[in-house]
mmCIF file of C-alpha atoms and ligand atoms in Angstrom:
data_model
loop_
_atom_site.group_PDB
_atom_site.id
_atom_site.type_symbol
_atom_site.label_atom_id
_atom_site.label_comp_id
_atom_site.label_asym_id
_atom_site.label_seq_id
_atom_site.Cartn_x
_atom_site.Cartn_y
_atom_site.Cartn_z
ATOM 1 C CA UNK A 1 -7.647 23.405 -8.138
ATOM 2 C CA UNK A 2 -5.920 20.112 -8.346
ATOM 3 C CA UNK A 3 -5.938 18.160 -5.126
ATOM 4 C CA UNK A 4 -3.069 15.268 -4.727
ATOM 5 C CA UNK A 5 -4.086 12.854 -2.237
ATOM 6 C CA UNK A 6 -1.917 10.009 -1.229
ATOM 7 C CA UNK A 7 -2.982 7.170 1.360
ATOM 8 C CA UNK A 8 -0.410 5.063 3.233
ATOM 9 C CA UNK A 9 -0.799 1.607 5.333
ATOM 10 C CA UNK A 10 1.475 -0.857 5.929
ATOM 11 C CA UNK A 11 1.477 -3.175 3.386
ATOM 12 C CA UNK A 12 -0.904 -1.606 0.709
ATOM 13 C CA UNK A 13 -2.945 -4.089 0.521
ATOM 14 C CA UNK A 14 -5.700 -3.643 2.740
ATOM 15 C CA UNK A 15 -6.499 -0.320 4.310
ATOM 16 C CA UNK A 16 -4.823 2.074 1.696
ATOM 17 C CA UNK A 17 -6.143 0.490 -1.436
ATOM 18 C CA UNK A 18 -9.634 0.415 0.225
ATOM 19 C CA UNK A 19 -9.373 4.425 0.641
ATOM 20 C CA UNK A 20 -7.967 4.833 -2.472
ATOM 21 C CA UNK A 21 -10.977 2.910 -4.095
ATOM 22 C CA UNK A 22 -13.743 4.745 -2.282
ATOM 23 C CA UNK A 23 -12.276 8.098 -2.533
ATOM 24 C CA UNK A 24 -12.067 7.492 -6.320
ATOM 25 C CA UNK A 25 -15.554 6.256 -6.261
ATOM 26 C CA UNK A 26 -16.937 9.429 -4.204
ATOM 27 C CA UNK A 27 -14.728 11.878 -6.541
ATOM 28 C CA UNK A 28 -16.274 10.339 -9.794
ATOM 29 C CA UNK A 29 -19.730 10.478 -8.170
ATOM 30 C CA UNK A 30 -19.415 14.186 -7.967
ATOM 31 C CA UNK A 31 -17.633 14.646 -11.280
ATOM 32 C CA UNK A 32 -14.917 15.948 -9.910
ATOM 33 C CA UNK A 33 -12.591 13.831 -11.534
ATOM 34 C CA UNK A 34 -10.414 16.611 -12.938
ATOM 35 C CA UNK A 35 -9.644 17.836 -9.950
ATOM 36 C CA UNK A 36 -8.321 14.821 -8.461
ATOM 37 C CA UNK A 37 -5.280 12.406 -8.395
ATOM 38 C CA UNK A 38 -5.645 9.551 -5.831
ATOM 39 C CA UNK A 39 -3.316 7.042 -4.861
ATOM 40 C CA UNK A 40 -2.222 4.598 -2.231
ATOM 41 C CA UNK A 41 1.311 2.985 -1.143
ATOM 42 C CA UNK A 42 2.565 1.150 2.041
ATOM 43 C CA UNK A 43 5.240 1.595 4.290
ATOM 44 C CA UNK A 44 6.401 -1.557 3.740
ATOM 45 C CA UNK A 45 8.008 -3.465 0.707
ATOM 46 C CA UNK A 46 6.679 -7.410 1.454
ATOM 47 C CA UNK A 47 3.651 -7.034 -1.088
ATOM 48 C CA UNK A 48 5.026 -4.418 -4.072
ATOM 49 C CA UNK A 49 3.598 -5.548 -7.344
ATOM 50 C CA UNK A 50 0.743 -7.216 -5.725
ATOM 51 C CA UNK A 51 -2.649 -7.151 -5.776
ATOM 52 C CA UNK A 52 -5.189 -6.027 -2.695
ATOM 53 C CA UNK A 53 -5.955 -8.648 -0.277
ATOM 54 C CA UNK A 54 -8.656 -11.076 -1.834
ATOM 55 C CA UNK A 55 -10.879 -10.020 1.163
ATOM 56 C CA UNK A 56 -10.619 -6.521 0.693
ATOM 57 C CA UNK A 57 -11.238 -6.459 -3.032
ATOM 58 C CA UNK A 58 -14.664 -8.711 -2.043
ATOM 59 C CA UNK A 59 -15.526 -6.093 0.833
ATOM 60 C CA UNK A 60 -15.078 -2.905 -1.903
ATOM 61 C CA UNK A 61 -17.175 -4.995 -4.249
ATOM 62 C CA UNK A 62 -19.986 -5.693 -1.636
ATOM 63 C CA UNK A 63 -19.737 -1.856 -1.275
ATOM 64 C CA UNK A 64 -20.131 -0.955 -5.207
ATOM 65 C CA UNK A 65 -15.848 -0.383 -5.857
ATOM 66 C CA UNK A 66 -13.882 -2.463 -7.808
ATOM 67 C CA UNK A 67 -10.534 -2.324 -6.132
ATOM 68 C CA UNK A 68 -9.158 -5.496 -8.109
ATOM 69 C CA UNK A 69 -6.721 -3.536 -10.527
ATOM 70 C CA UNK A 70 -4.489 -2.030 -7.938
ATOM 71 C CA UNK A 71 -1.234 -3.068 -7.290
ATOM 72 C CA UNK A 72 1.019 -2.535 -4.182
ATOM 73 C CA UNK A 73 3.834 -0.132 -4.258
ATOM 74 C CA UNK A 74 6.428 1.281 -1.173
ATOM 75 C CA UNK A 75 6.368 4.964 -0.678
ATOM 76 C CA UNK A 76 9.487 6.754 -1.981
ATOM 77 C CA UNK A 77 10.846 9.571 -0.729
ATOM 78 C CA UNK A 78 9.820 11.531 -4.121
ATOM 79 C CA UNK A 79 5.906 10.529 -3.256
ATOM 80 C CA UNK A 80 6.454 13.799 -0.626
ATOM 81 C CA UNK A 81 6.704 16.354 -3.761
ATOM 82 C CA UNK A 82 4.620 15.037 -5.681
ATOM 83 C CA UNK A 83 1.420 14.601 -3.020
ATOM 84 C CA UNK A 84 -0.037 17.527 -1.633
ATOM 85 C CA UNK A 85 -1.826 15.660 1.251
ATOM 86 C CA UNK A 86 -0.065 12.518 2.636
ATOM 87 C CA UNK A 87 -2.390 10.584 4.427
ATOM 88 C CA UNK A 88 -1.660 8.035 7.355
ATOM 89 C CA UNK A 89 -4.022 5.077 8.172
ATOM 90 C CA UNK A 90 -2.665 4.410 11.598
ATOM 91 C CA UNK A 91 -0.613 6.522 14.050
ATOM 92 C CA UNK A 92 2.283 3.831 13.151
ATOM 93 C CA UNK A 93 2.196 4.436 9.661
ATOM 94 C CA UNK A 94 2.123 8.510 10.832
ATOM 95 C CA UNK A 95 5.321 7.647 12.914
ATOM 96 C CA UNK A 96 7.432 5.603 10.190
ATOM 97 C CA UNK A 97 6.239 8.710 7.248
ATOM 98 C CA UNK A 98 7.713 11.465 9.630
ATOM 99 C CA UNK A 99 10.482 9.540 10.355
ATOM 100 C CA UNK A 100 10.972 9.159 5.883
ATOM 101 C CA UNK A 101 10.054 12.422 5.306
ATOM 102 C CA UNK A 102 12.044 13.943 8.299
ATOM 103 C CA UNK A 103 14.372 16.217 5.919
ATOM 104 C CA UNK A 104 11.813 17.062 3.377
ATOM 105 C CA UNK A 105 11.165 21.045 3.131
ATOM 106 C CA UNK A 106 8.825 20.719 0.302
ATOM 107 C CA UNK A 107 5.105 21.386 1.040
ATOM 108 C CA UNK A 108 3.098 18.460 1.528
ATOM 109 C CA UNK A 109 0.921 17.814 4.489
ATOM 110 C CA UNK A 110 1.381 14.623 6.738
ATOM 111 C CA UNK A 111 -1.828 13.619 8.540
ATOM 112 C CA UNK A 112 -4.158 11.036 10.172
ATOM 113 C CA UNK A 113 -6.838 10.442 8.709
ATOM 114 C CA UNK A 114 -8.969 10.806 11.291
ATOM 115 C CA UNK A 115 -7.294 14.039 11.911
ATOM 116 C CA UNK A 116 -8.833 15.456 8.909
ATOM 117 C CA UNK A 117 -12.189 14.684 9.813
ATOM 118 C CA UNK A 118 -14.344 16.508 11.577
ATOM 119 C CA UNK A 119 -15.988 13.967 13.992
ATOM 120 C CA UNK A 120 -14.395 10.658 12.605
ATOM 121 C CA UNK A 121 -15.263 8.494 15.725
ATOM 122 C CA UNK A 122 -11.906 6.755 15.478
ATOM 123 C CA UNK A 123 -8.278 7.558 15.569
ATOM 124 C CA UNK A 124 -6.563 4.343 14.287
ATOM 125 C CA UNK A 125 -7.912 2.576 10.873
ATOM 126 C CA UNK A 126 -7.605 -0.902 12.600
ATOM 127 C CA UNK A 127 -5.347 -3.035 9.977
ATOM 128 C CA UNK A 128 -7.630 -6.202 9.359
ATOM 129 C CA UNK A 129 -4.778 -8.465 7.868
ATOM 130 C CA UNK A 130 -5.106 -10.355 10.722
ATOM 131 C CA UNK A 131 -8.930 -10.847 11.298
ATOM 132 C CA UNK A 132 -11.835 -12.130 9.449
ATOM 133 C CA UNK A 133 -13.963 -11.322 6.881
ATOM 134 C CA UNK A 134 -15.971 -9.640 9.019
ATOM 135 C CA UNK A 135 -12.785 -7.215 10.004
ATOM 136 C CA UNK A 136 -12.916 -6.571 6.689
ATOM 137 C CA UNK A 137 -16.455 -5.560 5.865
ATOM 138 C CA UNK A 138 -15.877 -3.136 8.797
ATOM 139 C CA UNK A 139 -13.228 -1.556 7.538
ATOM 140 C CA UNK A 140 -14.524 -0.876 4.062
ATOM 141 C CA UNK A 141 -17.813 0.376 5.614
ATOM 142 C CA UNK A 142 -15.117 2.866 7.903
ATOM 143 C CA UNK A 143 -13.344 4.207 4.910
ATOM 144 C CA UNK A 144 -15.974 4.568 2.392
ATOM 145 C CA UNK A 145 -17.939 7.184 5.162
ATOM 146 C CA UNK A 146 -14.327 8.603 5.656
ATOM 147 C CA UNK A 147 -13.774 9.128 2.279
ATOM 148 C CA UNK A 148 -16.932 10.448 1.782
ATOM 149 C CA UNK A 149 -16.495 12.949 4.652
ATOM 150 C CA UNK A 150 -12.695 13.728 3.746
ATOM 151 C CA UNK A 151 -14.068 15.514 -0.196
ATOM 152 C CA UNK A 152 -16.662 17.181 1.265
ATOM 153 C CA UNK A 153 -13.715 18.702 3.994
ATOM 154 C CA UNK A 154 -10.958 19.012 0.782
ATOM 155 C CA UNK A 155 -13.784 20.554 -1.102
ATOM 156 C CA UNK A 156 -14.231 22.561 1.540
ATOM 157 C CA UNK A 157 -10.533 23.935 2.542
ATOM 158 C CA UNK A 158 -9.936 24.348 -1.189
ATOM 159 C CA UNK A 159 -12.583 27.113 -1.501
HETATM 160 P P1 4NP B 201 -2.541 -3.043 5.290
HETATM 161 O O1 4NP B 201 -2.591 -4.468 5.996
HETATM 162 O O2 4NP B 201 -1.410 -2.266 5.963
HETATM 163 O O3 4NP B 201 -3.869 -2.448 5.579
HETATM 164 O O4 4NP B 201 -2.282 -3.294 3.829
HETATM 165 C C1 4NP B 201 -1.470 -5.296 6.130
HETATM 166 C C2 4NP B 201 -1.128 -6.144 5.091
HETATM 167 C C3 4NP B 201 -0.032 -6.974 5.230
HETATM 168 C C4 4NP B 201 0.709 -6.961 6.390
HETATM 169 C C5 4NP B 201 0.358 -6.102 7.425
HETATM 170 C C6 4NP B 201 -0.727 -5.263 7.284
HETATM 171 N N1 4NP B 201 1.816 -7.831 6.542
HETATM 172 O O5 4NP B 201 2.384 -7.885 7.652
HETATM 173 O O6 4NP B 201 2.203 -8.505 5.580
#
């Protein structure tokens, strides 16, 4: 079973590129790699063609994940057929993708992250543009145990 995952932040940059990364990392780990497509995209346009925020490419690296190759993109409308799970960093980023994909029929699935998690201990994936390093390192540190927890549930629904 192939399993489609998209992530969405803001500015796909930060957050989204970080999940992207460790969810990558955690499906190779298991060779499952076949059985996975992962990607990442922001709800807003200011950063397309760029790469992640220096600070988050230095947190994924502290972490084992080299996030430097990625490069920003907007969502499209399209991204809704061809994802089977859309997945929302924030409950902001949840608002502005139901808003986008409003008059879409097909038959992906819109979602928090931490709604998708068992016992996830958050509900927002703070955005860290605005903080330190330190903001950083604790975000990385929140996604890669997401991630980590997120295949084991996909594994785990797909069965
Ligand atoms: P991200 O963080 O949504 O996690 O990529 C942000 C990056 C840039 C901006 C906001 C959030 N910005 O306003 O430019």
């Amino acid at each position: 079973m192939m399993n489609n995952i998209l992530f969405i932040c803001l500015g796909n940059i930060c957050r989204s590129p970080l999940a992207e990364g460790f969810l990558r990392h955690h499906v190779e780990l298991n060779r499952l790699g076949d059985q996975f497509q992962v990607d990442s995209a922001g709800t807003g346009n200011w950063h397309v063609g760029n790469p992640p925020d220096s600070r988050a490419v230095r947190a994924a690296a502290e972490l084992g994940v080299d996030i430097a190759g990625l490069r920003a993109r907007q969502i499209h409308t399209r991204d809704f057929d061809r994802f089977d799970h859309v997945i929302a960093m924030d409950q902001d980023n949840l608002r502005d993708l139901q808003y986008l994909g409003n008059e879409f029929t097909g038959d992906f699935k819109l979602d928090l992250l931490a709604n998708m998690l068992e016992d996830p201990g958050f509900v927002d994936v703070p955005d860290p543009w605005y903080g330190n390093y330190h903001d950083f390192q604790a975000v990385a540190q929140q996604l890669d145990s997401a991630c980590c927890a997120l295949l084991e549930k996909l594994l785990q629904d797909g069965r």
